Every structure is written in C-alpha cells, then in structure tokens.
Amino acid sequence: MSFNTFGHLFRFTSFGESHGAAIGCVVDGCPPRIPLEAADIQAHLDKRRPGQSRFTTQRQEPDAVKIMSGVFTDETTGKQVTTGTPIMLLIENVDQRSKDYSDIKDKYRPGHAGYTYDVKYGITDYRGGGRASARETAARVAAGAVARKIVPGLTVRGALIQMGPHKIDRARWDWNEIGNNPFFCPDAKQAKFFEAYLDGVRKAGSSCGAVIEIVAEGVPAGLGAPVYAKLDGDLAGALMGINAVKGVEIGDGFLTAAMSGEDNADEMRMGNEGKPVFLSNHAGGILGGISSGQAVVARFAVKPTSSILTPRKTVDRYGRDTEIVTKGRHDPCVGIRAVPIGEAMVACVLADHFLMQRGQMGEGTAWPFKPGA
Ligand SMILES: Cc1cc2nc3c(=O)[nH]c(=O)nc-3n(C[C@H](O)[C@H](O)[C@H](O)COP(=O)(O)O)c2cc1C
C-alpha cells in the first residue's frame, strides 16, 4: 500500500525526500522511438527550480536531470530516442540544510504533514518535510516532460491567475507575458502588483495562496472513459495530488452552479474541417468524461504555505501543547512553482489516456457518420 506510482499505461513511480541524496522517477510505458534528450526535460525542470527570484524559496538546487536508462541512439537519425523500456530520471539534491529543522523536529507545523505521517507511519523525516516536500514534484515535472512528447500536437500551458485574494484581469491575458515575470502571470499589469503584494507578505513572515489555470490544446476528441476513468475525474485527482492543492475546477467549475442551462450550453455548429465547432467552452473540453476536441481547461487552488514566521499554537510528538515559529527557506507563495507542476500532471493524464484510447480504439471512429449507414 505504497502508492508512489501514477498512471496506467503511461506511468511513473517517484522516489526521494527533501534532504535525501536524490529524487527522481522511473517512467514506464513510454512508447519506443520518441526523441528524448535530457535538455527536453531540463527546460521544464528549470521553470520549477527553486531560488530563481526573491519570491520563491532560496534553496539553491540546480535540479540537473540525468537520464539513467531507457534511451538509445537511433541509427537512422543519429538521435537519442526512447527504447520502450523504463526511463529512470535522476535529480541529485545538493543544497540541504537540515539544521534549519532542528528547532522544530519534534513539533508539528500546522498545515504541514508531520502529524499525519507520524500517526500513520510512526516515523517522519522532518528535514525539509521529507517525502511531503515539494522536492518530490520535480519528479512529476520530469515525467511530464516525457508525457508531453507522446500526444502528437499537444500543448499544455499554465498561468497563475490569482494571488491571495487578487485576480488577474482576463481581458489582459497574454501568454507571451508568462515568461516576462517571476509569477507565470499572463497579465503584465497585475504581475507588477503581485511583486509589491508578495514582497509585503514575505517581509511580514507570512504566506499566501494562489489559483493556477492549465490549458491543454491539441487534445484529440475521445480521450477518457464514461464511468470510472472520466478524463475530468482523473485530471482532478492528478491536480489534487499536488502538495498544497485544496480545490480543482474543470471548465467553468463552481461558477456553473449559478448559470442557467442556456448560458452553460456549449452550442455546436459544423465546422469546415469535418469537425464540429463549439461556440463556447464552459465544459472545459470534456463531456461525459471524454474529451470533445476543445481545449481542456483546469484550474486549481493552492493554499498558503504553512511554514511561516508568525508563532502558531501546536503540539509536539509527545502530546504536549507548544508554539511553533518556522524559520528557514520557504516559498511565500507555493502557487508560483505549482504552475509547471500542474502542467506536468495534466500532460501525464493526457498521455495516459491517449495510450489507453489507442489501445482500445486504434485509429478511432469515422465521425461524422453517413446517414442510414
Ligand atoms: C511548489 C511547491 C512548493 C512548496 N514549498 C513549501 C515550502 O517552502 N514550505 C512549506 O511549508 N510547504 C511548501 N509546500 C507545501 C507542502 O509541500 C504541503 O503543504 C505539505 O506537503 C502538506 O500537504 P498538503 O498541503 O497537500 O496537505 C510547497 C508546495 C508546492 C507545490
């Protein structure tokens, strides 16, 4: 009952702790002959890497990935490709500072996982949160980089759309802005505001939450299954499985509860390419648990970091009331680095469902059908 493995046909098993020697994953089920270089994975890891601005933890981890297995040179192209065997991806931890945790080793951080790990296992690696650390999410991003290569024409992009109570103005959404600020924010004006806001939060020794939106384009229609493997259900599980995520929405999500049937209906018209065109996308690209061919849109809420300098009431491992102040290096808003992690989890779910769809349906159906056929 260990549950360190994600996925079905495209699956990865992650390993490692915050202050252990290394973290990483073994990706199994990746089809053979897909070009794969460490640089393809590194590009995504570099987005999640800590210590790149004053707005994330100052832990300095290069997160340099090594492909330890599962690739070989294709003689016809001279390129490194996958072989269809397990791909082990290894990332060494180089900047652990375990002494930062000695003051709080017996105390539980309210909102962190120490108490539940102790209750469940009777032992917890308190250094940097151990297995509950976001170091583990580097493995997800690495696996996600492989997953992105499996679905032809797939693009998965993420953006931070709310920090604390402050939302972006969606009218100013510009994907090109994502790389121009330290927040993956598509609204340049609001990104400036976030700088001042998060500086205030950080200097107060506090933390704040965020909302992230992931948009997957080029998702073929037909991914997902009608009942126990709904695409939206699997996406929700995958995103909810990221540390600190407390809510997931697909499409218009909770807003749909207040809509009328007319407003919520994504009306259809026949397009020029033999495919329907939807006149809106309240459903987030998924109908009946199956992708419709529209963009798949998911949103998730990330809670504020639990490691804060403000004293909080807690108990220790020996059942005594006490207080805790968490020093050391922490993300004041974990939602920032959650953007590439969310992208990776969506890519993994889509790759998994793409392979399952291909396994069950081969080339798929010949929609639209001929009347009377
Ligand atoms: C990218 C990222 C960075 C994080 N950094 C921190 C951190 O610096 N300090 C902290 O206390 N929690 C951090 N967290 C959150 C904890 O990992 C998380 O709260 C903890 O594992 C408990 O799990 P839960 O919040 O899902 O219940 C981070 C989460 C993510 C996704």
mmCIF file of C-alpha atoms and ligand atoms in Angstrom:
data_model
loop_
_atom_site.group_PDB
_atom_site.id
_atom_site.type_symbol
_atom_site.label_atom_id
_atom_site.label_comp_id
_atom_site.label_asym_id
_atom_site.label_seq_id
_atom_site.Cartn_x
_atom_site.Cartn_y
_atom_site.Cartn_z
ATOM 1 C CA MET A 1 0.000 0.000 0.000
ATOM 2 C CA SER A 2 2.637 2.461 -1.007
ATOM 3 C CA PHE A 3 1.025 4.411 -3.845
ATOM 4 C CA ASN A 4 4.090 6.086 -5.260
ATOM 5 C CA THR A 5 3.049 5.177 -8.792
ATOM 6 C CA PHE A 6 0.888 7.388 -11.007
ATOM 7 C CA GLY A 7 -0.964 6.391 -14.173
ATOM 8 C CA HIS A 8 -1.985 3.270 -16.056
ATOM 9 C CA LEU A 9 -0.324 2.752 -19.456
ATOM 10 C CA PHE A 10 1.870 5.835 -19.110
ATOM 11 C CA ARG A 11 3.007 5.543 -15.535
ATOM 12 C CA PHE A 12 5.770 6.825 -13.329
ATOM 13 C CA THR A 13 6.990 5.898 -9.871
ATOM 14 C CA SER A 14 8.625 8.746 -7.993
ATOM 15 C CA PHE A 15 11.154 8.389 -5.185
ATOM 16 C CA GLY A 16 13.119 10.547 -2.790
ATOM 17 C CA GLU A 17 12.858 13.014 0.050
ATOM 18 C CA SER A 18 13.775 16.657 0.562
ATOM 19 C CA HIS A 19 17.069 16.014 2.343
ATOM 20 C CA GLY A 20 17.924 12.603 0.880
ATOM 21 C CA ALA A 21 20.688 12.043 -1.657
ATOM 22 C CA ALA A 22 18.472 12.303 -4.721
ATOM 23 C CA ILE A 23 14.946 12.410 -6.049
ATOM 24 C CA GLY A 24 13.554 11.172 -9.330
ATOM 25 C CA CYS A 25 11.233 8.770 -11.046
ATOM 26 C CA VAL A 26 11.022 5.721 -13.256
ATOM 27 C CA VAL A 27 8.730 6.309 -16.235
ATOM 28 C CA ASP A 28 7.265 3.092 -17.603
ATOM 29 C CA GLY A 29 5.058 2.659 -20.654
ATOM 30 C CA CYS A 30 6.572 5.365 -22.829
ATOM 31 C CA PRO A 31 6.359 4.172 -26.450
ATOM 32 C CA PRO A 32 9.677 3.491 -28.218
ATOM 33 C CA ARG A 33 11.460 5.668 -30.807
ATOM 34 C CA ILE A 34 10.401 9.023 -29.343
ATOM 35 C CA PRO A 35 13.290 11.518 -29.465
ATOM 36 C CA LEU A 36 14.273 12.317 -25.868
ATOM 37 C CA GLU A 37 17.256 14.290 -24.589
ATOM 38 C CA ALA A 38 17.950 15.429 -21.035
ATOM 39 C CA ALA A 39 17.650 19.014 -22.343
ATOM 40 C CA ASP A 40 13.982 18.398 -23.262
ATOM 41 C CA ILE A 41 13.284 17.569 -19.614
ATOM 42 C CA GLN A 42 15.623 20.184 -18.178
ATOM 43 C CA ALA A 43 13.737 23.010 -19.901
ATOM 44 C CA HIS A 44 10.648 22.171 -17.845
ATOM 45 C CA LEU A 45 12.557 21.500 -14.611
ATOM 46 C CA ASP A 46 14.185 24.912 -14.924
ATOM 47 C CA LYS A 47 10.769 26.556 -14.679
ATOM 48 C CA ARG A 48 10.018 24.784 -11.371
ATOM 49 C CA ARG A 49 13.531 25.156 -9.945
ATOM 50 C CA PRO A 50 13.766 26.978 -6.599
ATOM 51 C CA GLY A 51 15.896 30.042 -5.868
ATOM 52 C CA GLN A 52 15.318 31.911 -9.138
ATOM 53 C CA SER A 53 13.751 35.027 -7.636
ATOM 54 C CA ARG A 54 13.143 36.543 -4.228
ATOM 55 C CA PHE A 55 9.576 35.239 -4.493
ATOM 56 C CA THR A 56 10.462 31.550 -4.126
ATOM 57 C CA THR A 57 12.494 29.536 -1.621
ATOM 58 C CA GLN A 58 16.188 30.456 -1.610
ATOM 59 C CA ARG A 59 17.229 26.795 -1.571
ATOM 60 C CA GLN A 60 19.694 26.525 -4.479
ATOM 61 C CA GLU A 61 19.001 23.328 -6.365
ATOM 62 C CA PRO A 62 20.200 23.094 -9.977
ATOM 63 C CA ASP A 63 17.739 20.211 -10.488
ATOM 64 C CA ALA A 64 20.040 18.810 -13.163
ATOM 65 C CA VAL A 65 18.368 15.716 -14.574
ATOM 66 C CA LYS A 66 20.214 12.615 -15.728
ATOM 67 C CA ILE A 67 18.561 10.026 -17.951
ATOM 68 C CA MET A 68 19.844 6.792 -16.432
ATOM 69 C CA SER A 69 18.050 4.279 -18.661
ATOM 70 C CA GLY A 70 15.500 3.704 -21.387
ATOM 71 C CA VAL A 71 17.150 5.614 -24.255
ATOM 72 C CA PHE A 72 19.454 4.674 -27.124
ATOM 73 C CA THR A 73 20.758 6.208 -30.341
ATOM 74 C CA ASP A 74 18.534 5.626 -33.363
ATOM 75 C CA GLU A 75 20.986 4.568 -36.075
ATOM 76 C CA THR A 76 18.916 6.027 -38.896
ATOM 77 C CA THR A 77 18.694 9.537 -37.451
ATOM 78 C CA GLY A 78 21.630 9.620 -35.032
ATOM 79 C CA LYS A 79 19.227 10.973 -32.415
ATOM 80 C CA GLN A 80 18.688 9.678 -28.904
ATOM 81 C CA VAL A 81 15.269 8.033 -28.662
ATOM 82 C CA THR A 82 13.253 6.075 -26.131
ATOM 83 C CA THR A 83 13.518 2.300 -26.344
ATOM 84 C CA GLY A 84 10.193 1.382 -24.733
ATOM 85 C CA THR A 85 11.952 0.236 -21.551
ATOM 86 C CA PRO A 86 11.801 2.006 -18.153
ATOM 87 C CA ILE A 87 13.216 5.518 -18.237
ATOM 88 C CA MET A 88 14.888 6.405 -14.962
ATOM 89 C CA LEU A 89 15.290 10.120 -14.336
ATOM 90 C CA LEU A 90 17.629 11.137 -11.521
ATOM 91 C CA ILE A 91 17.992 14.542 -9.869
ATOM 92 C CA GLU A 92 20.526 14.969 -7.080
ATOM 93 C CA ASN A 93 19.731 17.074 -4.006
ATOM 94 C CA VAL A 94 22.684 19.386 -3.429
ATOM 95 C CA ASP A 95 21.549 22.153 -1.055
ATOM 96 C CA GLN A 96 20.037 20.507 2.007
ATOM 97 C CA ARG A 97 20.278 22.480 5.276
ATOM 98 C CA SER A 98 18.910 20.023 7.788
ATOM 99 C CA LYS A 99 19.933 22.116 10.814
ATOM 100 C CA ASP A 100 17.198 24.623 9.851
ATOM 101 C CA TYR A 101 14.746 22.000 11.072
ATOM 102 C CA SER A 102 16.425 21.009 14.366
ATOM 103 C CA ASP A 103 14.373 23.537 16.400
ATOM 104 C CA ILE A 104 11.088 22.160 15.131
ATOM 105 C CA LYS A 105 11.977 18.478 14.774
ATOM 106 C CA ASP A 106 9.505 17.363 17.442
ATOM 107 C CA LYS A 107 6.837 19.990 16.722
ATOM 108 C CA TYR A 108 4.143 19.798 14.096
ATOM 109 C CA ARG A 109 3.807 22.682 11.645
ATOM 110 C CA PRO A 110 0.055 23.429 11.480
ATOM 111 C CA GLY A 111 -0.983 22.802 7.888
ATOM 112 C CA HIS A 112 2.033 20.559 7.154
ATOM 113 C CA ALA A 113 2.145 16.768 7.014
ATOM 114 C CA GLY A 114 4.291 15.903 10.068
ATOM 115 C CA TYR A 115 1.383 14.955 12.340
ATOM 116 C CA THR A 116 -0.404 12.717 9.849
ATOM 117 C CA TYR A 117 2.848 10.999 8.786
ATOM 118 C CA ASP A 118 3.638 10.288 12.455
ATOM 119 C CA VAL A 119 0.126 8.992 13.171
ATOM 120 C CA LYS A 120 0.223 6.778 10.093
ATOM 121 C CA TYR A 121 3.820 5.511 9.990
ATOM 122 C CA GLY A 122 5.218 6.153 13.489
ATOM 123 C CA ILE A 123 8.202 7.874 11.902
ATOM 124 C CA THR A 124 8.652 11.041 9.852
ATOM 125 C CA ASP A 125 11.687 12.540 8.153
ATOM 126 C CA TYR A 126 11.115 16.077 9.414
ATOM 127 C CA ARG A 127 14.048 17.536 7.434
ATOM 128 C CA GLY A 128 12.513 19.835 4.844
ATOM 129 C CA GLY A 129 9.222 17.962 5.054
ATOM 130 C CA GLY A 130 10.781 14.656 3.918
ATOM 131 C CA ARG A 131 8.566 12.973 1.351
ATOM 132 C CA ALA A 132 5.907 15.699 1.836
ATOM 133 C CA SER A 133 8.338 18.253 0.454
ATOM 134 C CA ALA A 134 7.719 19.836 -2.920
ATOM 135 C CA ARG A 135 11.113 18.386 -3.944
ATOM 136 C CA GLU A 136 9.049 15.367 -4.981
ATOM 137 C CA THR A 137 7.237 17.476 -7.547
ATOM 138 C CA ALA A 138 10.456 17.799 -9.580
ATOM 139 C CA ALA A 139 9.958 14.114 -10.421
ATOM 140 C CA ARG A 140 6.451 14.901 -11.691
ATOM 141 C CA VAL A 141 7.748 17.701 -13.883
ATOM 142 C CA ALA A 142 10.416 15.370 -15.306
ATOM 143 C CA ALA A 143 7.820 12.676 -16.055
ATOM 144 C CA GLY A 144 5.520 15.336 -17.516
ATOM 145 C CA ALA A 145 8.244 16.384 -19.953
ATOM 146 C CA VAL A 146 8.284 12.824 -21.308
ATOM 147 C CA ALA A 147 4.472 12.718 -21.377
ATOM 148 C CA ARG A 148 4.299 15.881 -23.496
ATOM 149 C CA LYS A 149 6.115 14.031 -26.288
ATOM 150 C CA ILE A 150 3.556 11.243 -26.533
ATOM 151 C CA VAL A 151 0.416 13.024 -27.765
ATOM 152 C CA PRO A 152 1.105 14.493 -31.230
ATOM 153 C CA GLY A 153 0.351 18.216 -31.451
ATOM 154 C CA LEU A 154 -0.386 18.604 -27.731
ATOM 155 C CA THR A 155 0.426 21.900 -25.989
ATOM 156 C CA VAL A 156 -0.038 22.252 -22.241
ATOM 157 C CA ARG A 157 0.403 25.719 -20.748
ATOM 158 C CA GLY A 158 -0.255 27.082 -17.284
ATOM 159 C CA ALA A 159 -0.700 30.507 -15.741
ATOM 160 C CA LEU A 160 -1.071 31.981 -12.276
ATOM 161 C CA ILE A 161 -4.384 33.848 -12.351
ATOM 162 C CA GLN A 162 -4.862 34.809 -8.700
ATOM 163 C CA MET A 163 -2.516 35.516 -5.811
ATOM 164 C CA GLY A 164 -4.082 35.767 -2.372
ATOM 165 C CA PRO A 165 -7.425 37.486 -2.991
ATOM 166 C CA HIS A 166 -6.130 39.375 -6.059
ATOM 167 C CA LYS A 167 -7.230 38.150 -9.507
ATOM 168 C CA ILE A 168 -5.791 38.988 -12.905
ATOM 169 C CA ASP A 169 -7.865 40.866 -15.468
ATOM 170 C CA ARG A 170 -8.651 38.160 -18.025
ATOM 171 C CA ALA A 171 -9.110 40.845 -20.707
ATOM 172 C CA ARG A 172 -5.345 41.481 -20.422
ATOM 173 C CA TRP A 173 -4.431 37.760 -20.775
ATOM 174 C CA ASP A 174 -1.311 37.420 -22.944
ATOM 175 C CA TRP A 175 0.515 34.070 -22.997
ATOM 176 C CA ASN A 176 3.670 35.882 -24.114
ATOM 177 C CA GLU A 177 3.822 37.615 -20.723
ATOM 178 C CA ILE A 178 4.208 34.343 -18.811
ATOM 179 C CA GLY A 179 7.996 34.342 -19.220
ATOM 180 C CA ASN A 180 8.360 38.073 -18.537
ATOM 181 C CA ASN A 181 7.606 37.992 -14.816
ATOM 182 C CA PRO A 182 8.542 35.681 -11.918
ATOM 183 C CA PHE A 183 4.932 34.512 -11.384
ATOM 184 C CA PHE A 184 3.930 32.864 -14.702
ATOM 185 C CA CYS A 185 1.284 35.602 -14.811
ATOM 186 C CA PRO A 186 -0.377 36.367 -18.182
ATOM 187 C CA ASP A 187 -1.431 39.894 -17.086
ATOM 188 C CA ALA A 188 1.624 42.193 -17.120
ATOM 189 C CA LYS A 189 -0.066 44.919 -15.083
ATOM 190 C CA GLN A 190 -1.225 42.577 -12.347
ATOM 191 C CA ALA A 191 2.210 40.901 -12.268
ATOM 192 C CA LYS A 192 3.663 44.267 -11.212
ATOM 193 C CA PHE A 193 1.081 44.482 -8.463
ATOM 194 C CA PHE A 194 1.889 40.903 -7.359
ATOM 195 C CA GLU A 195 5.527 41.933 -6.845
ATOM 196 C CA ALA A 196 4.594 44.562 -4.297
ATOM 197 C CA TYR A 197 1.914 42.407 -2.722
ATOM 198 C CA LEU A 198 4.147 39.347 -2.285
ATOM 199 C CA ASP A 199 7.049 41.465 -1.009
ATOM 200 C CA GLY A 200 4.707 42.652 1.746
ATOM 201 C CA VAL A 201 3.597 39.101 2.564
ATOM 202 C CA ARG A 202 7.194 37.850 2.564
ATOM 203 C CA LYS A 203 8.559 40.652 4.716
ATOM 204 C CA ALA A 204 5.770 40.055 7.236
ATOM 205 C CA GLY A 205 6.975 36.431 7.517
ATOM 206 C CA SER A 206 3.590 35.296 6.236
ATOM 207 C CA SER A 207 2.409 33.450 3.117
ATOM 208 C CA CYS A 208 -0.445 33.472 0.609
ATOM 209 C CA GLY A 209 -2.320 31.149 -1.715
ATOM 210 C CA ALA A 210 -2.925 31.229 -5.459
ATOM 211 C CA VAL A 211 -5.091 29.943 -8.304
ATOM 212 C CA ILE A 212 -3.490 28.361 -11.360
ATOM 213 C CA GLU A 213 -5.142 27.691 -14.714
ATOM 214 C CA ILE A 214 -3.903 24.971 -17.067
ATOM 215 C CA VAL A 215 -4.950 24.953 -20.718
ATOM 216 C CA ALA A 216 -4.247 21.927 -22.917
ATOM 217 C CA GLU A 217 -4.656 22.484 -26.657
ATOM 218 C CA GLY A 218 -4.476 19.864 -29.374
ATOM 219 C CA VAL A 219 -6.195 17.251 -27.208
ATOM 220 C CA PRO A 220 -7.812 14.761 -29.588
ATOM 221 C CA ALA A 221 -11.511 14.041 -29.085
ATOM 222 C CA GLY A 222 -12.225 10.695 -27.452
ATOM 223 C CA LEU A 223 -9.781 10.588 -24.509
ATOM 224 C CA GLY A 224 -11.279 9.364 -21.250
ATOM 225 C CA ALA A 225 -13.892 6.787 -20.368
ATOM 226 C CA PRO A 226 -17.546 7.223 -19.421
ATOM 227 C CA VAL A 227 -17.636 5.934 -15.854
ATOM 228 C CA TYR A 228 -14.642 5.148 -13.635
ATOM 229 C CA ALA A 229 -11.908 6.773 -15.702
ATOM 230 C CA LYS A 230 -13.528 10.060 -16.628
ATOM 231 C CA LEU A 231 -10.932 12.416 -18.015
ATOM 232 C CA ASP A 232 -12.148 15.190 -15.707
ATOM 233 C CA GLY A 233 -12.078 12.821 -12.725
ATOM 234 C CA ASP A 234 -8.514 11.748 -13.474
ATOM 235 C CA LEU A 235 -7.402 15.356 -14.013
ATOM 236 C CA ALA A 236 -8.971 16.380 -10.713
ATOM 237 C CA GLY A 237 -7.199 13.530 -8.928
ATOM 238 C CA ALA A 238 -3.880 14.344 -10.557
ATOM 239 C CA LEU A 239 -4.056 18.044 -9.718
ATOM 240 C CA MET A 240 -5.423 17.464 -6.221
ATOM 241 C CA GLY A 241 -2.467 15.138 -5.670
ATOM 242 C CA ILE A 242 -0.042 18.074 -5.887
ATOM 243 C CA ASN A 243 1.140 19.293 -2.479
ATOM 244 C CA ALA A 244 -0.914 22.164 -1.036
ATOM 245 C CA VAL A 245 -3.720 21.917 -3.636
ATOM 246 C CA LYS A 246 -7.114 22.295 -1.998
ATOM 247 C CA GLY A 247 -9.529 22.724 -4.902
ATOM 248 C CA VAL A 248 -9.834 21.783 -8.577
ATOM 249 C CA GLU A 249 -12.264 23.020 -11.227
ATOM 250 C CA ILE A 250 -12.775 21.864 -14.797
ATOM 251 C CA GLY A 251 -14.072 24.438 -17.278
ATOM 252 C CA ASP A 252 -16.285 26.946 -15.507
ATOM 253 C CA GLY A 253 -16.308 24.663 -12.453
ATOM 254 C CA PHE A 254 -18.110 26.096 -9.422
ATOM 255 C CA LEU A 255 -19.432 29.008 -11.499
ATOM 256 C CA THR A 256 -21.667 26.632 -13.482
ATOM 257 C CA ALA A 257 -23.836 26.105 -10.395
ATOM 258 C CA ALA A 258 -25.116 29.670 -10.781
ATOM 259 C CA MET A 259 -25.590 29.533 -14.573
ATOM 260 C CA SER A 260 -28.771 28.824 -16.489
ATOM 261 C CA GLY A 261 -28.932 25.836 -18.820
ATOM 262 C CA GLU A 262 -28.929 28.269 -21.753
ATOM 263 C CA ASP A 263 -25.801 30.081 -20.603
ATOM 264 C CA ASN A 264 -23.940 26.902 -19.778
ATOM 265 C CA ALA A 265 -24.748 25.134 -23.079
ATOM 266 C CA ASP A 266 -21.737 24.985 -25.372
ATOM 267 C CA GLU A 267 -23.693 25.301 -28.630
ATOM 268 C CA MET A 268 -22.401 23.449 -31.674
ATOM 269 C CA ARG A 269 -22.117 24.187 -35.385
ATOM 270 C CA MET A 270 -20.482 22.140 -38.092
ATOM 271 C CA GLY A 271 -17.031 23.485 -38.963
ATOM 272 C CA ASN A 272 -15.173 23.306 -42.261
ATOM 273 C CA GLU A 273 -12.781 20.507 -41.324
ATOM 274 C CA GLY A 274 -15.367 17.777 -40.800
ATOM 275 C CA LYS A 275 -15.414 18.525 -37.085
ATOM 276 C CA PRO A 276 -17.937 20.450 -35.003
ATOM 277 C CA VAL A 277 -17.109 23.890 -33.694
ATOM 278 C CA PHE A 278 -18.295 24.709 -30.172
ATOM 279 C CA LEU A 279 -19.446 28.290 -29.695
ATOM 280 C CA SER A 280 -18.166 28.418 -26.100
ATOM 281 C CA ASN A 281 -16.223 26.177 -23.703
ATOM 282 C CA HIS A 282 -17.932 26.163 -20.318
ATOM 283 C CA ALA A 283 -17.349 22.398 -20.124
ATOM 284 C CA GLY A 284 -13.575 22.776 -20.251
ATOM 285 C CA GLY A 285 -13.268 20.444 -23.217
ATOM 286 C CA ILE A 286 -14.763 17.370 -21.537
ATOM 287 C CA LEU A 287 -18.253 15.899 -21.983
ATOM 288 C CA GLY A 288 -19.336 12.652 -20.339
ATOM 289 C CA GLY A 289 -15.800 12.131 -19.065
ATOM 290 C CA ILE A 290 -14.471 12.176 -22.655
ATOM 291 C CA SER A 291 -12.515 14.923 -24.407
ATOM 292 C CA SER A 292 -14.525 16.810 -27.031
ATOM 293 C CA GLY A 293 -11.584 18.146 -29.036
ATOM 294 C CA GLN A 294 -11.875 21.587 -27.451
ATOM 295 C CA ALA A 295 -9.133 22.924 -25.219
ATOM 296 C CA VAL A 296 -9.097 21.128 -21.882
ATOM 297 C CA VAL A 297 -9.189 23.749 -19.132
ATOM 298 C CA ALA A 298 -8.494 23.001 -15.463
ATOM 299 C CA ARG A 299 -7.971 25.330 -12.539
ATOM 300 C CA PHE A 300 -6.631 24.602 -9.075
ATOM 301 C CA ALA A 301 -6.397 26.459 -5.783
ATOM 302 C CA VAL A 302 -3.190 26.299 -3.770
ATOM 303 C CA LYS A 303 -3.281 27.084 -0.063
ATOM 304 C CA PRO A 304 -0.847 29.472 1.633
ATOM 305 C CA THR A 305 2.484 27.945 2.700
ATOM 306 C CA SER A 306 2.200 26.544 6.205
ATOM 307 C CA SER A 307 5.806 27.402 7.173
ATOM 308 C CA ILE A 308 5.518 30.959 8.465
ATOM 309 C CA LEU A 309 7.380 33.128 10.948
ATOM 310 C CA THR A 310 4.240 34.089 12.874
ATOM 311 C CA PRO A 311 4.045 31.991 16.080
ATOM 312 C CA ARG A 312 1.275 29.362 15.872
ATOM 313 C CA LYS A 313 -0.181 27.068 18.517
ATOM 314 C CA THR A 314 0.642 23.397 18.016
ATOM 315 C CA VAL A 315 1.504 20.144 19.795
ATOM 316 C CA ASP A 316 4.680 18.064 19.742
ATOM 317 C CA ARG A 317 5.314 14.354 19.095
ATOM 318 C CA TYR A 318 4.980 13.663 22.799
ATOM 319 C CA GLY A 319 1.479 15.110 23.080
ATOM 320 C CA ARG A 320 2.422 18.437 24.698
ATOM 321 C CA ASP A 321 0.958 21.833 23.824
ATOM 322 C CA THR A 322 3.578 24.211 22.474
ATOM 323 C CA GLU A 323 4.156 27.046 19.963
ATOM 324 C CA ILE A 324 5.984 26.969 16.643
ATOM 325 C CA VAL A 325 7.802 29.541 14.523
ATOM 326 C CA THR A 326 9.105 28.109 11.243
ATOM 327 C CA LYS A 327 12.355 29.680 10.101
ATOM 328 C CA GLY A 328 14.489 28.524 7.183
ATOM 329 C CA ARG A 329 13.910 28.801 3.459
ATOM 330 C CA HIS A 330 10.332 28.610 2.247
ATOM 331 C CA ASP A 331 8.169 29.663 -0.671
ATOM 332 C CA PRO A 332 5.978 32.585 0.438
ATOM 333 C CA CYS A 333 3.500 31.572 -2.291
ATOM 334 C CA VAL A 334 3.831 27.941 -3.340
ATOM 335 C CA GLY A 335 1.356 28.576 -6.136
ATOM 336 C CA ILE A 336 4.078 30.140 -8.288
ATOM 337 C CA ARG A 337 6.139 26.989 -8.711
ATOM 338 C CA ALA A 338 2.946 24.948 -8.841
ATOM 339 C CA VAL A 339 2.371 26.223 -12.407
ATOM 340 C CA PRO A 340 4.857 23.890 -14.165
ATOM 341 C CA ILE A 341 3.827 21.092 -11.798
ATOM 342 C CA GLY A 342 0.175 21.463 -12.798
ATOM 343 C CA GLU A 343 1.169 21.460 -16.465
ATOM 344 C CA ALA A 344 3.140 18.248 -15.920
ATOM 345 C CA MET A 345 0.284 16.433 -14.186
ATOM 346 C CA VAL A 346 -2.150 17.389 -16.952
ATOM 347 C CA ALA A 347 0.356 16.185 -19.580
ATOM 348 C CA CYS A 348 0.741 12.843 -17.740
ATOM 349 C CA VAL A 349 -3.038 12.280 -17.567
ATOM 350 C CA LEU A 350 -3.467 13.138 -21.249
ATOM 351 C CA ALA A 351 -0.596 10.866 -22.324
ATOM 352 C CA ASP A 352 -2.008 8.028 -20.224
ATOM 353 C CA HIS A 353 -5.489 8.438 -21.726
ATOM 354 C CA PHE A 354 -4.077 8.844 -25.229
ATOM 355 C CA LEU A 355 -2.341 5.462 -24.937
ATOM 356 C CA MET A 356 -5.461 3.854 -23.429
ATOM 357 C CA GLN A 357 -7.634 5.267 -26.223
ATOM 358 C CA ARG A 358 -5.220 3.976 -28.844
ATOM 359 C CA GLY A 359 -5.199 0.584 -27.123
ATOM 360 C CA GLN A 360 -8.986 0.293 -27.137
ATOM 361 C CA MET A 361 -9.927 2.118 -30.347
ATOM 362 C CA GLY A 362 -6.854 2.032 -32.598
ATOM 363 C CA GLU A 363 -7.271 4.825 -35.146
ATOM 364 C CA GLY A 364 -10.705 5.729 -33.714
ATOM 365 C CA THR A 365 -14.103 6.198 -35.353
ATOM 366 C CA ALA A 366 -15.063 7.666 -38.716
ATOM 367 C CA TRP A 367 -17.168 10.535 -37.336
ATOM 368 C CA PRO A 368 -19.334 12.106 -38.817
ATOM 369 C CA PHE A 369 -21.350 9.024 -39.740
ATOM 370 C CA LYS A 370 -23.200 8.696 -43.023
ATOM 371 C CA PRO A 371 -26.994 8.907 -42.557
ATOM 372 C CA GLY A 372 -28.544 5.463 -42.906
ATOM 373 C CA ALA A 373 -25.167 3.690 -42.826
HETATM 374 C C1 LIG B 1 5.951 24.126 -5.444
HETATM 375 C C2 LIG B 1 5.637 23.917 -4.001
HETATM 376 C C3 LIG B 1 6.488 24.437 -3.046
HETATM 377 C C4 LIG B 1 6.225 24.270 -1.692
HETATM 378 N N1 LIG B 1 7.076 24.847 -0.787
HETATM 379 C C5 LIG B 1 6.766 24.770 0.531
HETATM 380 C C6 LIG B 1 7.588 25.415 1.493
HETATM 381 O O1 LIG B 1 8.582 26.061 1.158
HETATM 382 N N2 LIG B 1 7.246 25.305 2.793
HETATM 383 C C7 LIG B 1 6.134 24.612 3.206
HETATM 384 O O2 LIG B 1 5.851 24.546 4.385
HETATM 385 N N3 LIG B 1 5.342 23.998 2.305
HETATM 386 C C8 LIG B 1 5.625 24.041 0.993
HETATM 387 N N4 LIG B 1 4.802 23.429 0.086
HETATM 388 C C9 LIG B 1 3.581 22.766 0.546
HETATM 389 C C10 LIG B 1 3.818 21.458 1.272
HETATM 390 O O3 LIG B 1 4.557 20.560 0.454
HETATM 391 C C11 LIG B 1 2.451 20.852 1.640
HETATM 392 O O4 LIG B 1 1.653 21.799 2.259
HETATM 393 C C12 LIG B 1 2.621 19.673 2.577
HETATM 394 O O5 LIG B 1 3.175 18.581 1.875
HETATM 395 C C13 LIG B 1 1.281 19.196 3.182
HETATM 396 O O6 LIG B 1 0.441 18.705 2.187
HETATM 397 P P1 LIG B 1 -0.980 19.369 1.846
HETATM 398 O O7 LIG B 1 -0.793 20.846 1.916
HETATM 399 O O8 LIG B 1 -1.274 18.900 0.463
HETATM 400 O O9 LIG B 1 -1.954 18.879 2.867
HETATM 401 C C14 LIG B 1 5.081 23.546 -1.283
HETATM 402 C C15 LIG B 1 4.225 23.010 -2.246
HETATM 403 C C16 LIG B 1 4.486 23.194 -3.602
HETATM 404 C C17 LIG B 1 3.549 22.625 -4.625
#
